[in-house]
Coordinates of C-alpha atoms and ligand atoms in Angstrom, one line a residue:
M18 CA 9.4 121.2 146.9
T19 CA 12.2 118.6 146.2
N20 CA 14.0 118.3 142.9
E21 CA 12.7 114.7 142.8
Q22 CA 9.1 115.9 143.0
I23 CA 9.7 118.4 140.2
T24 CA 11.4 115.7 138.0
S25 CA 8.6 113.2 138.6
F26 CA 6.0 115.9 137.8
E27 CA 7.8 116.6 134.5
Q28 CA 8.1 112.9 133.7
I29 CA 4.4 112.2 134.3
N30 CA 3.4 115.1 132.1
T31 CA 5.7 114.2 129.3
A32 CA 4.5 110.6 129.3
A33 CA 0.9 111.8 129.2
E34 CA 1.6 114.1 126.3
L35 CA 3.0 111.2 124.3
G36 CA -0.5 109.6 124.2
G37 CA -0.3 106.2 122.6
G38 CA 3.5 106.5 122.2
E39 CA 6.1 107.4 119.5
K40 CA 5.2 104.5 117.2
A41 CA 1.5 105.3 117.2
I42 CA 2.3 109.0 116.6
A43 CA 4.5 108.1 113.7
K44 CA 1.6 106.0 112.3
Q45 CA -0.8 109.0 112.7
K46 CA 1.7 111.2 110.9
N47 CA 2.2 108.7 108.1
A48 CA -1.5 108.8 107.6
G49 CA -1.2 112.5 106.9
K50 CA -3.0 113.4 110.1
L51 CA -2.1 115.8 113.0
T52 CA -2.0 114.5 116.6
A53 CA -4.8 115.6 119.0
R54 CA -2.5 118.0 120.8
E55 CA -1.2 119.5 117.5
R56 CA -4.8 120.1 116.4
I57 CA -5.7 121.9 119.6
K58 CA -2.6 124.0 119.4
R59 CA -3.4 125.1 115.9
L60 CA -7.1 125.7 116.7
L61 CA -6.5 128.0 119.7
D62 CA -4.8 131.3 120.2
P63 CA -1.1 130.7 121.1
D64 CA -0.4 129.5 124.7
T65 CA -4.0 129.6 125.8
F66 CA -4.8 125.9 126.1
V67 CA -5.4 124.6 129.7
E68 CA -5.7 120.9 129.8
I69 CA -8.1 119.1 132.2
D70 CA -7.9 115.5 133.3
K71 CA -4.5 114.9 131.7
L72 CA -3.8 112.1 134.1
V73 CA -7.1 110.3 134.2
I74 CA -6.9 106.6 133.3
H75 CA -9.4 104.0 132.1
K76 CA -11.0 101.6 134.6
C77 CA -11.4 98.6 132.3
T78 CA -10.1 95.2 133.4
N79 CA -11.4 93.0 130.6
F80 CA -9.0 91.5 128.0
N81 CA -5.9 92.4 130.1
M82 CA -6.7 96.1 129.8
D83 CA -5.7 96.7 133.4
A84 CA -2.1 96.0 132.3
Q85 CA -2.2 99.0 129.9
H86 CA -2.9 102.4 131.3
I87 CA -2.2 105.5 129.3
P88 CA -2.5 108.8 131.2
G89 CA -5.3 110.9 129.9
D90 CA -6.7 107.8 128.0
G91 CA -7.8 108.7 124.5
I92 CA -9.1 112.3 124.9
V93 CA -7.3 115.6 125.2
S94 CA -9.7 118.1 126.7
G95 CA -9.8 121.5 128.3
Y96 CA -10.3 125.2 127.4
G97 CA -8.5 128.0 125.7
K98 CA -9.2 131.1 123.6
I99 CA -10.1 131.8 120.0
N100 CA -9.7 135.4 118.9
D101 CA -9.4 136.1 122.7
R102 CA -12.8 134.6 123.5
L103 CA -13.2 131.5 125.8
V104 CA -13.9 128.1 124.1
Y105 CA -14.0 124.6 125.4
V106 CA -12.4 121.9 123.2
Y107 CA -11.8 118.1 123.2
A108 CA -9.9 116.0 120.7
Y109 CA -10.0 112.3 120.3
D110 CA -6.4 110.9 120.4
F111 CA -6.3 108.3 117.6
T112 CA -2.9 107.1 118.9
V113 CA -4.7 105.6 122.0
Y114 CA -6.7 102.5 121.0
G115 CA -7.7 104.3 117.7
G116 CA -9.3 107.2 119.6
S117 CA -12.0 104.7 120.7
L118 CA -14.5 105.9 123.3
S119 CA -14.0 104.5 126.8
R120 CA -16.1 105.2 129.8
T121 CA -13.3 107.4 131.0
N122 CA -13.0 109.3 127.8
A123 CA -16.8 109.9 127.9
S124 CA -16.6 111.3 131.4
K125 CA -13.8 113.7 130.3
I126 CA -16.0 114.9 127.4
V127 CA -19.0 115.3 129.6
K128 CA -16.9 117.4 132.1
V129 CA -16.0 120.0 129.4
Q130 CA -19.6 119.9 128.0
R131 CA -21.0 120.8 131.4
L132 CA -18.3 123.5 131.9
A133 CA -19.1 125.0 128.6
V134 CA -22.8 125.3 129.4
K135 CA -22.2 126.6 133.0
N136 CA -19.7 129.2 131.8
G137 CA -21.4 130.1 128.5
A138 CA -18.8 129.3 125.9
P139 CA -18.8 127.4 122.6
I140 CA -17.6 123.8 122.6
I141 CA -15.5 122.3 119.8
A142 CA -15.1 118.5 119.3
L143 CA -12.2 117.3 117.1
N144 CA -13.2 113.8 116.1
D145 CA -10.9 111.0 115.0
S146 CA -12.1 107.7 116.4
G147 CA -12.8 104.1 115.9
G148 CA -16.1 104.4 117.8
A149 CA -17.0 102.6 121.1
R150 CA -14.0 100.9 122.8
I151 CA -14.8 97.3 122.0
Q152 CA -13.1 96.0 125.2
E153 CA -15.5 98.0 127.4
G154 CA -18.8 96.9 126.0
V155 CA -21.8 98.6 127.6
M156 CA -19.6 101.0 129.6
A157 CA -18.5 102.6 126.3
L158 CA -22.0 102.7 125.0
S159 CA -23.2 104.4 128.2
G160 CA -20.5 107.0 127.6
Y161 CA -22.0 107.8 124.2
S162 CA -25.4 108.1 125.8
D163 CA -24.0 110.6 128.3
I164 CA -22.4 112.7 125.5
F165 CA -25.5 112.8 123.4
Y166 CA -27.6 113.8 126.5
N167 CA -25.3 116.7 127.1
N168 CA -25.2 117.6 123.4
I169 CA -29.0 117.9 123.5
K170 CA -29.1 119.8 126.7
A171 CA -26.5 122.3 125.4
S172 CA -28.3 122.7 122.1
G173 CA -29.4 126.4 121.8
V174 CA -27.4 127.4 124.9
V175 CA -23.9 127.4 123.5
P176 CA -22.7 126.9 120.0
Q177 CA -21.5 123.4 119.4
I178 CA -19.0 122.6 116.6
S179 CA -17.7 119.3 115.4
A180 CA -14.7 118.7 113.1
I181 CA -14.3 115.2 111.6
L182 CA -10.6 114.7 111.1
G183 CA -10.4 110.9 110.6
P184 CA -12.9 108.0 110.9
C185 CA -16.2 108.6 112.6
A186 CA -18.1 105.3 112.6
G187 CA -21.3 103.9 114.0
G188 CA -23.0 105.7 116.9
A189 CA -20.0 108.1 117.0
C190 CA -21.7 110.0 114.2
Y191 CA -24.6 111.0 116.4
S192 CA -22.7 113.4 118.7
P193 CA -21.5 115.5 115.7
A194 CA -25.0 115.2 114.2
L195 CA -26.4 116.7 117.4
T196 CA -24.1 119.7 117.2
D197 CA -24.7 122.9 115.2
F198 CA -22.0 122.7 112.6
I199 CA -19.9 119.9 111.2
F200 CA -16.6 120.3 109.3
M201 CA -14.9 117.6 107.3
V202 CA -11.5 117.3 105.5
K203 CA -11.4 116.1 101.9
K204 CA -10.2 112.5 101.6
K205 CA -9.3 112.3 105.3
S206 CA -12.7 112.3 107.1
H207 CA -15.3 109.6 106.9
M208 CA -18.7 109.3 108.6
F209 CA -21.0 106.4 108.3
I210 CA -23.4 104.4 110.5
T211 CA -22.1 101.2 109.0
G212 CA -18.9 100.9 107.0
P213 CA -18.5 99.5 103.4
D214 CA -18.1 95.8 104.7
V215 CA -21.4 95.8 106.5
V216 CA -23.1 97.6 103.6
K217 CA -21.8 94.9 101.3
S218 CA -23.0 92.0 103.5
V219 CA -26.4 93.5 104.1
T220 CA -27.4 95.2 100.8
H221 CA -24.7 93.7 98.4
E222 CA -23.7 97.2 97.4
E223 CA -20.0 97.7 96.7
V224 CA -19.0 101.1 97.8
S225 CA -15.7 102.8 98.8
K226 CA -15.6 104.5 102.2
E227 CA -15.0 107.8 100.3
E228 CA -18.1 107.4 98.3
L229 CA -20.1 106.1 101.2
G230 CA -19.2 108.8 103.8
G231 CA -16.4 111.1 102.5
A232 CA -16.5 114.9 102.7
D233 CA -17.8 115.4 99.2
T234 CA -20.7 112.9 99.8
H235 CA -21.8 114.6 103.0
A236 CA -21.3 118.1 101.6
G237 CA -23.1 117.5 98.4
K238 CA -25.5 114.6 98.8
S239 CA -26.5 113.9 102.4
G240 CA -26.2 117.5 103.7
V241 CA -24.7 116.1 106.9
T242 CA -21.7 118.3 106.8
H243 CA -21.7 122.1 106.6
F244 CA -18.1 122.9 105.7
V245 CA -15.3 121.1 103.9
G246 CA -11.6 122.0 103.9
D247 CA -8.8 120.7 101.8
T248 CA -6.6 120.2 104.8
E249 CA -6.9 120.0 108.6
D250 CA -5.3 123.4 108.9
E251 CA -7.9 124.9 106.6
V252 CA -10.7 123.3 108.7
L253 CA -9.3 124.6 111.9
E254 CA -9.0 128.1 110.5
M255 CA -12.6 127.9 109.2
I256 CA -13.8 127.1 112.7
R257 CA -12.0 130.1 114.1
E258 CA -13.7 132.2 111.5
L259 CA -17.1 130.8 112.0
L260 CA -16.9 131.7 115.7
T261 CA -16.3 135.4 114.9
F262 CA -19.9 135.4 113.6
L263 CA -21.4 133.8 116.7
P264 CA -22.2 134.8 120.3
S265 CA -20.5 132.8 123.0
N266 CA -24.0 131.7 124.3
N267 CA -27.7 132.4 124.0
M268 CA -27.6 135.3 126.5
E269 CA -24.8 137.2 124.9
D270 CA -24.6 139.4 121.8
V271 CA -22.1 138.8 119.0
P272 CA -19.3 141.3 119.4
L273 CA -19.6 144.0 116.8
A274 CA -16.9 143.8 114.1
S275 CA -15.2 146.9 112.9
T276 CA -15.7 148.0 109.3
N277 CA -14.9 150.9 107.1
D278 CA -17.8 150.1 104.8
S279 CA -20.2 153.0 104.9
I280 CA -23.8 152.4 105.7
H281 CA -24.6 154.9 103.0
R282 CA -22.7 153.0 100.3
E283 CA -24.9 152.7 97.3
C284 CA -25.2 149.4 95.3
P285 CA -25.7 150.6 91.7
E286 CA -24.5 147.3 90.3
I287 CA -27.6 145.3 91.6
A288 CA -29.9 146.8 88.9
N289 CA -27.6 145.4 86.2
L290 CA -27.2 142.0 88.0
I291 CA -30.9 141.1 88.0
P292 CA -32.3 140.5 84.4
S293 CA -35.7 142.0 83.8
D294 CA -36.8 138.8 82.0
P295 CA -38.0 136.6 84.9
N296 CA -36.9 133.5 82.9
I297 CA -33.2 134.5 82.8
P298 CA -31.2 133.3 85.8
Y299 CA -28.7 135.3 87.8
D300 CA -26.4 134.5 90.8
M301 CA -28.0 135.8 94.0
K302 CA -24.6 135.6 95.6
T303 CA -23.5 138.6 93.5
V304 CA -26.5 140.6 94.9
I305 CA -25.6 139.6 98.5
W306 CA -21.9 140.5 97.9
E307 CA -23.0 144.0 96.8
V308 CA -25.0 144.6 99.9
V309 CA -23.1 143.2 102.9
D310 CA -20.1 144.7 104.8
D311 CA -16.9 144.5 102.8
H312 CA -18.7 142.3 100.2
Y313 CA -18.1 139.3 102.4
F314 CA -20.5 136.4 102.7
F315 CA -19.5 133.4 104.8
E316 CA -21.6 130.7 103.1
V317 CA -22.8 127.6 105.0
M318 CA -23.5 124.3 103.1
S319 CA -22.4 125.7 99.8
S320 CA -22.5 122.4 98.0
F321 CA -25.9 121.1 99.2
A322 CA -29.3 122.2 97.9
Q323 CA -27.7 125.0 96.0
N324 CA -31.1 126.4 95.0
I325 CA -31.1 128.1 98.4
L326 CA -28.2 130.0 100.0
I327 CA -27.6 130.3 103.7
G328 CA -24.7 131.9 105.6
F329 CA -23.5 134.7 107.7
A330 CA -22.5 138.2 106.9
R331 CA -22.2 141.5 108.7
M332 CA -24.2 144.7 108.2
N333 CA -22.6 147.8 109.9
G334 CA -20.5 145.3 111.9
Q335 CA -23.5 143.3 113.2
T336 CA -23.8 139.5 112.4
V337 CA -26.8 138.6 110.3
G338 CA -28.0 135.3 109.0
I339 CA -28.8 135.3 105.3
I340 CA -31.3 133.0 103.6
A341 CA -31.6 133.5 99.8
N342 CA -33.3 131.8 96.9
Q343 CA -30.7 131.1 94.2
P344 CA -32.1 131.7 90.7
A345 CA -28.9 130.4 89.2
Y346 CA -29.7 126.8 90.4
L347 CA -32.9 125.1 89.5
A348 CA -34.4 128.6 89.1
G349 CA -34.3 129.0 92.9
V350 CA -37.2 126.6 93.3
L351 CA -37.9 125.2 96.8
D352 CA -37.5 121.5 97.2
I353 CA -37.1 119.0 100.1
D354 CA -33.4 119.6 100.7
A355 CA -33.6 123.4 100.3
S356 CA -36.4 123.4 102.9
D357 CA -34.4 121.3 105.4
K358 CA -31.3 123.4 104.8
A359 CA -33.1 126.7 105.3
A360 CA -35.2 125.7 108.3
R361 CA -32.3 124.4 110.3
F362 CA -30.3 127.5 109.7
I363 CA -33.2 129.8 110.6
R364 CA -33.6 127.9 113.9
F365 CA -29.9 128.2 114.6
C366 CA -29.9 132.0 114.1
D367 CA -33.0 132.2 116.3
C368 CA -31.4 130.2 119.1
F369 CA -28.5 132.7 119.2
D370 CA -30.4 135.9 118.5
I371 CA -28.9 136.5 115.1
P372 CA -31.3 138.7 112.9
L373 CA -32.4 137.1 109.6
I374 CA -32.3 138.8 106.2
T375 CA -34.1 136.9 103.4
F376 CA -33.4 137.7 99.7
E377 CA -36.3 136.3 97.8
D378 CA -36.7 135.2 94.1
V379 CA -38.6 132.0 94.0
P380 CA -40.9 130.5 91.4
G381 CA -42.6 128.1 93.8
F382 CA -42.1 124.5 95.2
L383 CA -40.7 121.9 92.8
P384 CA -43.5 119.8 91.3
G385 CA -43.2 116.0 90.7
C386 CA -43.7 112.5 92.1
E387 CA -40.2 112.3 93.5
Q388 CA -40.8 115.4 95.6
E389 CA -44.4 114.5 96.6
H390 CA -43.6 110.9 97.5
N391 CA -40.6 112.0 99.6
G392 CA -42.7 114.4 101.6
I393 CA -42.3 117.9 100.2
I394 CA -45.5 118.8 102.1
R395 CA -43.9 117.8 105.4
H396 CA -40.5 119.2 104.6
G397 CA -41.6 122.4 102.9
A398 CA -43.7 123.2 106.0
K399 CA -40.5 123.4 108.0
I400 CA -39.5 126.6 106.5
V401 CA -42.6 128.5 107.4
Y402 CA -42.6 126.9 110.8
A403 CA -39.0 128.0 111.4
Y404 CA -39.7 131.5 110.2
V405 CA -42.8 132.0 112.3
E406 CA -41.3 130.5 115.4
A407 CA -38.2 132.7 115.1
T408 CA -38.5 135.8 117.2
V409 CA -35.4 137.6 116.0
P410 CA -35.6 140.5 113.7
K411 CA -36.8 139.3 110.3
I412 CA -36.3 141.4 107.1
T413 CA -37.3 140.2 103.7
L414 CA -36.4 141.7 100.3
I415 CA -38.2 140.5 97.2
T416 CA -35.8 141.0 94.3
R417 CA -37.9 139.4 91.5
K418 CA -40.3 136.4 91.8
A419 CA -42.4 135.6 94.8
Y420 CA -45.0 133.1 93.6
G421 CA -47.6 131.1 95.4
G422 CA -46.9 129.1 98.5
A423 CA -43.2 130.0 98.2
Y424 CA -44.2 133.7 98.7
I425 CA -45.9 132.8 101.9
V426 CA -43.2 130.6 103.4
M427 CA -40.2 132.8 102.5
S428 CA -40.9 135.2 105.5
S429 CA -43.9 137.0 104.1
K430 CA -45.3 139.9 106.1
E431 CA -48.3 137.9 107.3
S432 CA -46.1 135.1 108.5
G433 CA -44.5 137.5 111.0
S434 CA -41.7 139.3 109.1
D435 CA -40.9 142.7 110.6
V436 CA -39.8 144.6 107.5
N437 CA -40.8 143.6 103.9
L438 CA -39.2 145.3 101.0
A439 CA -39.4 144.8 97.3
Y440 CA -37.8 146.2 94.2
P441 CA -40.0 147.7 91.5
S442 CA -39.2 144.6 89.4
A443 CA -40.7 142.2 92.0
E444 CA -43.6 140.0 90.9
I445 CA -45.9 138.9 93.6
A446 CA -48.5 136.5 92.3
V447 CA -50.1 133.1 92.6
M448 CA -47.9 132.0 89.7
G449 CA -46.1 133.3 86.6
A450 CA -48.2 135.0 83.9
A451 CA -47.9 132.3 81.2
G452 CA -49.0 129.5 83.5
A453 CA -51.9 131.5 84.9
V454 CA -53.2 132.5 81.5
N455 CA -53.0 128.9 80.3
I456 CA -55.2 127.8 83.2
L457 CA -57.7 130.6 83.0
Y458 CA -57.9 130.8 79.2
R459 CA -57.1 127.3 78.1
S460 CA -59.3 127.3 75.1
A461 CA -59.1 131.0 74.2
S462 CA -57.7 132.3 71.0
K463 CA -54.1 133.5 70.6
E464 CA -55.3 137.1 70.6
E465 CA -57.4 136.6 73.7
K466 CA -54.5 134.9 75.5
A467 CA -52.2 137.8 74.6
K468 CA -54.7 140.3 76.0
A469 CA -55.1 138.2 79.2
L470 CA -51.3 138.0 79.6
K471 CA -51.0 141.8 79.4
E472 CA -53.8 142.2 82.0
Y473 CA -52.2 139.6 84.3
N474 CA -48.8 141.3 84.0
D475 CA -50.2 144.7 84.6
T476 CA -52.1 143.5 87.6
F477 CA -49.7 141.1 89.3
S478 CA -46.3 141.2 87.8
N479 CA -45.3 144.0 90.0
P480 CA -45.1 144.7 93.8
Y481 CA -47.8 147.4 93.8
R482 CA -50.9 145.3 94.7
A483 CA -48.9 143.9 97.6
A484 CA -47.8 147.4 98.7
E485 CA -51.4 148.7 98.4
N486 CA -52.4 146.1 100.9
G487 CA -49.5 146.7 103.3
Y488 CA -47.9 143.3 102.6
I489 CA -44.9 145.1 101.3
D490 CA -43.8 148.0 103.6
E491 CA -41.7 149.8 101.1
I492 CA -40.7 149.5 97.4
I493 CA -37.0 150.4 97.1
L494 CA -34.5 151.0 94.4
P495 CA -31.7 148.4 94.2
K496 CA -29.0 151.0 94.7
D497 CA -30.4 151.8 98.2
T498 CA -30.5 148.2 99.4
R499 CA -27.6 148.3 101.8
F500 CA -28.8 151.4 103.6
K501 CA -32.5 150.3 103.7
L502 CA -31.6 146.9 105.2
I503 CA -29.3 148.6 107.8
Q504 CA -32.1 151.0 108.7
A505 CA -34.5 148.0 109.1
L506 CA -31.9 146.2 111.3
E507 CA -31.5 149.4 113.5
M508 CA -35.3 149.8 113.7
T509 CA -35.7 146.2 115.0
Q510 CA -32.6 145.9 117.2
N511 CA -34.6 146.1 120.5
K512 CA -37.4 143.8 119.2
V513 CA -39.3 141.9 121.9
E514 CA -41.6 139.1 120.7
N515 CA -42.6 136.1 122.8
N516 CA -44.2 133.0 121.5
P517 CA -47.2 131.7 123.5
H518 CA -46.2 129.7 126.6
K519 CA -45.8 126.0 125.7
K520 CA -43.5 123.1 126.5
H521 CA -42.4 123.2 122.9
G522 CA -44.1 123.3 119.5
N523 CA -44.5 120.2 117.2
M524 CA -42.4 121.1 114.2
P525 CA -43.0 118.8 111.1
L526 CA -39.8 116.7 111.1
Ligands
LIG604 C1 -10.8 99.4 120.6 C2 -9.8 100.0 118.6 C3 -11.1 100.4 118.1 C4 -12.2 100.2 118.9 C5 -9.6 100.7 116.5 N1 -9.0 100.3 117.6 N2 -10.9 100.8 116.8 N3 -9.7 99.6 119.8 N4 -12.0 99.7 120.2 N5 -13.4 100.5 118.5 C6 -7.5 100.1 117.7 C7 -7.0 99.0 116.8 O1 -7.2 97.7 117.4 C8 -5.6 99.4 116.6 O2 -4.9 99.0 117.8 C9 -5.6 100.9 116.7 O3 -6.9 101.2 117.3 C10 -5.6 101.6 115.4 O4 -6.6 100.9 114.5 P1 -6.3 100.4 113.1 O5 -7.4 99.5 112.7 O6 -4.9 99.9 113.0 O7 -6.3 101.8 112.3 P2 -6.8 102.0 110.8 O8 -6.3 101.0 109.9 O9 -6.5 103.5 110.5 O10 -8.4 101.9 110.9 C11 -9.2 102.7 111.7 C12 -10.6 102.2 111.8 C13 -10.6 100.7 112.2 C14 -11.3 102.3 110.4 C15 -11.4 103.1 112.7 O11 -9.8 100.6 113.4 C16 -12.0 100.2 112.6 O12 -12.8 99.8 111.7 N6 -12.3 100.2 113.9 C17 -13.6 99.7 114.4 C18 -14.7 100.6 114.0 C19 -16.0 100.1 114.6 O13 -16.7 99.3 114.0 N7 -16.3 100.7 115.8 C20 -17.5 100.4 116.5 C21 -18.6 101.2 115.9 S1 -20.1 100.9 116.8 P3 -3.3 98.5 117.7 O14 -3.1 98.0 119.1 O15 -3.3 97.5 116.7 O16 -2.6 99.8 117.3 C22 -20.2 102.0 117.9 C23 -21.3 101.9 118.8 C24 -21.6 103.2 119.4 O17 -19.4 102.9 118.0 C25 -23.1 103.3 119.6 C26 -23.4 104.6 120.2 C27 -24.9 104.9 120.1

C-alpha cells in the first residue's frame, strides 16, 4: 500500500466524520446538543462502535443537490456493545440538512434494522431531525415507509428503543411510536405531527412547541414517551440501564444479574405500610421496594396514569415486569390511560418472555361520563386481553382491595394467572361494604344497615371465600412476600402454554 493511498483513506474518513462541517457542528453545540457521533460514543461501551455506510452519498439531483455530497449523508449507523452485549444503533446527524431523511439515509437505517433482526440484537435510534428531506419529495417519503415496515416486522423480535434528542416532526414521529420505548430530554426534545404554526392556522390555538410536544407533555399528558432525562447524557445512561433488564431478542433469556439480596429476606415493614382502613391510601412503590432485589424498581412511564405502576425489577437476579395499582393516586382506580399503559407493558413483557408480577389494590373502574364517552369499555378490555394472551409466568398478589371487574382484569386466577396470593387483609368482593349495603338495604333503618355492613364485612371483606373456592392459591403474611414470590417464579420458570393457533387475535384498540 502506498503512503498516498493511506493519506487519502485518512482524508476521506476525516471528511466523513465532520458531517455537515465545522460551522454546522458549532451551531449544534450552541444549541446545547451533542453531535451524532458524540452521542453514539457516549451510548456505547468504549471503542466498540463499528460504523457502516460511512461513505454512502445521497442520489438527489433536484435543486442543485448533486453539487453537494456529504459522505455518509445525514445518518451515522452501525453496531457496538452496551455492557458487553451487541446492539445496533443509528443517529440522525442534524448538521447535515437538519438531519432530514433522504432516501439514502433511509436505506442506511433499513440496513441496520435488518441486521438487528437477523443477528438478534436490540436497535437504538437517536433522533434529531427536521423530517423528510424536502428536496427529495416522494423518495424521502418512501424512505419512511421502509423504516416503518421494518419497525413493525422487528416488533416483538428484538427490543427497539428511540431517543428523541432534538426536533422530531411530522411522520418522523411514527418510527419512534412503533418502537418499544421512547426517551426524551427536557426542553431539548419535541415531537409533534404538526408544529405550532400549523396548529395556529388550522385550529387557531396558540401553543409553544414545548407545550405542544415537549418532554413533560409527552411524559405526563399524552403518554407517548416512557422516560425523560434532564440531559442527553442522562438519557443515554438510562438506555444503557434499560437494556440490562431486557433479553437481546425473543429467543434469548435475560442474563441473570448478581445480587447479595437473600431470597429468604423477610419484609416486616410491609405490614406497617398498608393501612388496615381501606379508605386510607399508601404508596404501592414502598411495598415493591421492600420486596424486589436490592430494593430497586426501574419504573417506566412514571408521570403518566400514575394510578397504575409499571416497570422492571429483579427477583433473585431474574428480570420481572411489575404491574401494580397505586392507591396513593386516584385510590388506584383503573381508567382509560391506566388501562392503555398496563396493557402495552404486559404485551412487551410477553413478547420478550419476562414474567409478570401484579400487585393488586384496586377499587374498580373509574365511573363517569368522561370515561364512558371516551371508551373505558374498549380501553379497559385491553388489560384483561393482554393478561390472558400473555403466556409468560403470571403471579398476582392482592394486598388489599380487589373489587368488581377490576378484580377480574388484574390477572385473576380464572383469567389465567399461574399463582394467586393474598394477604389476610385482602378484600375480594363485587364492591366495598358501604356501597353494597346502600344498594341492598337502601330504605333500611340505621341499625339494620349496621348489621348488614357487619355481615358483608364478615363475608366478603377478607380473602377466605376466594381461598375456599381456589381462586386464591395461598394466603400469605406480608413479611414472607419476597420468598413466596421467588418460589412462585421458580415453580413457573419452565412454564409452557400455547395460545390456540390463529393468525393473530383481535385486541380491542
Ligand atoms: C431539508 C432541512 C429540513 C428538511 C431542516 N433543513 N429541515 N432540509 N429538508 N426537512 C435544513 C435547513 O434548511 C437548514 O439548512 C438546516 O437544516 C438546519 O435547519 P434550521 O431550520 O436552521 O434549524 P432550526 O432553527 O434548529 O430548526 C429545526 C427545525 C426546522 C424545527 C426542524 O428546520 C424545521 O421546521 N424544518 C422543517 C420541518 C418539517 O416540516 N419537516 C417535514 C415534516 S413532514 P441550512 O443550509 O440553512 O443550514 C414529514 C413527512 C414524513 O416529515 C411523512 C412520513 C409518513
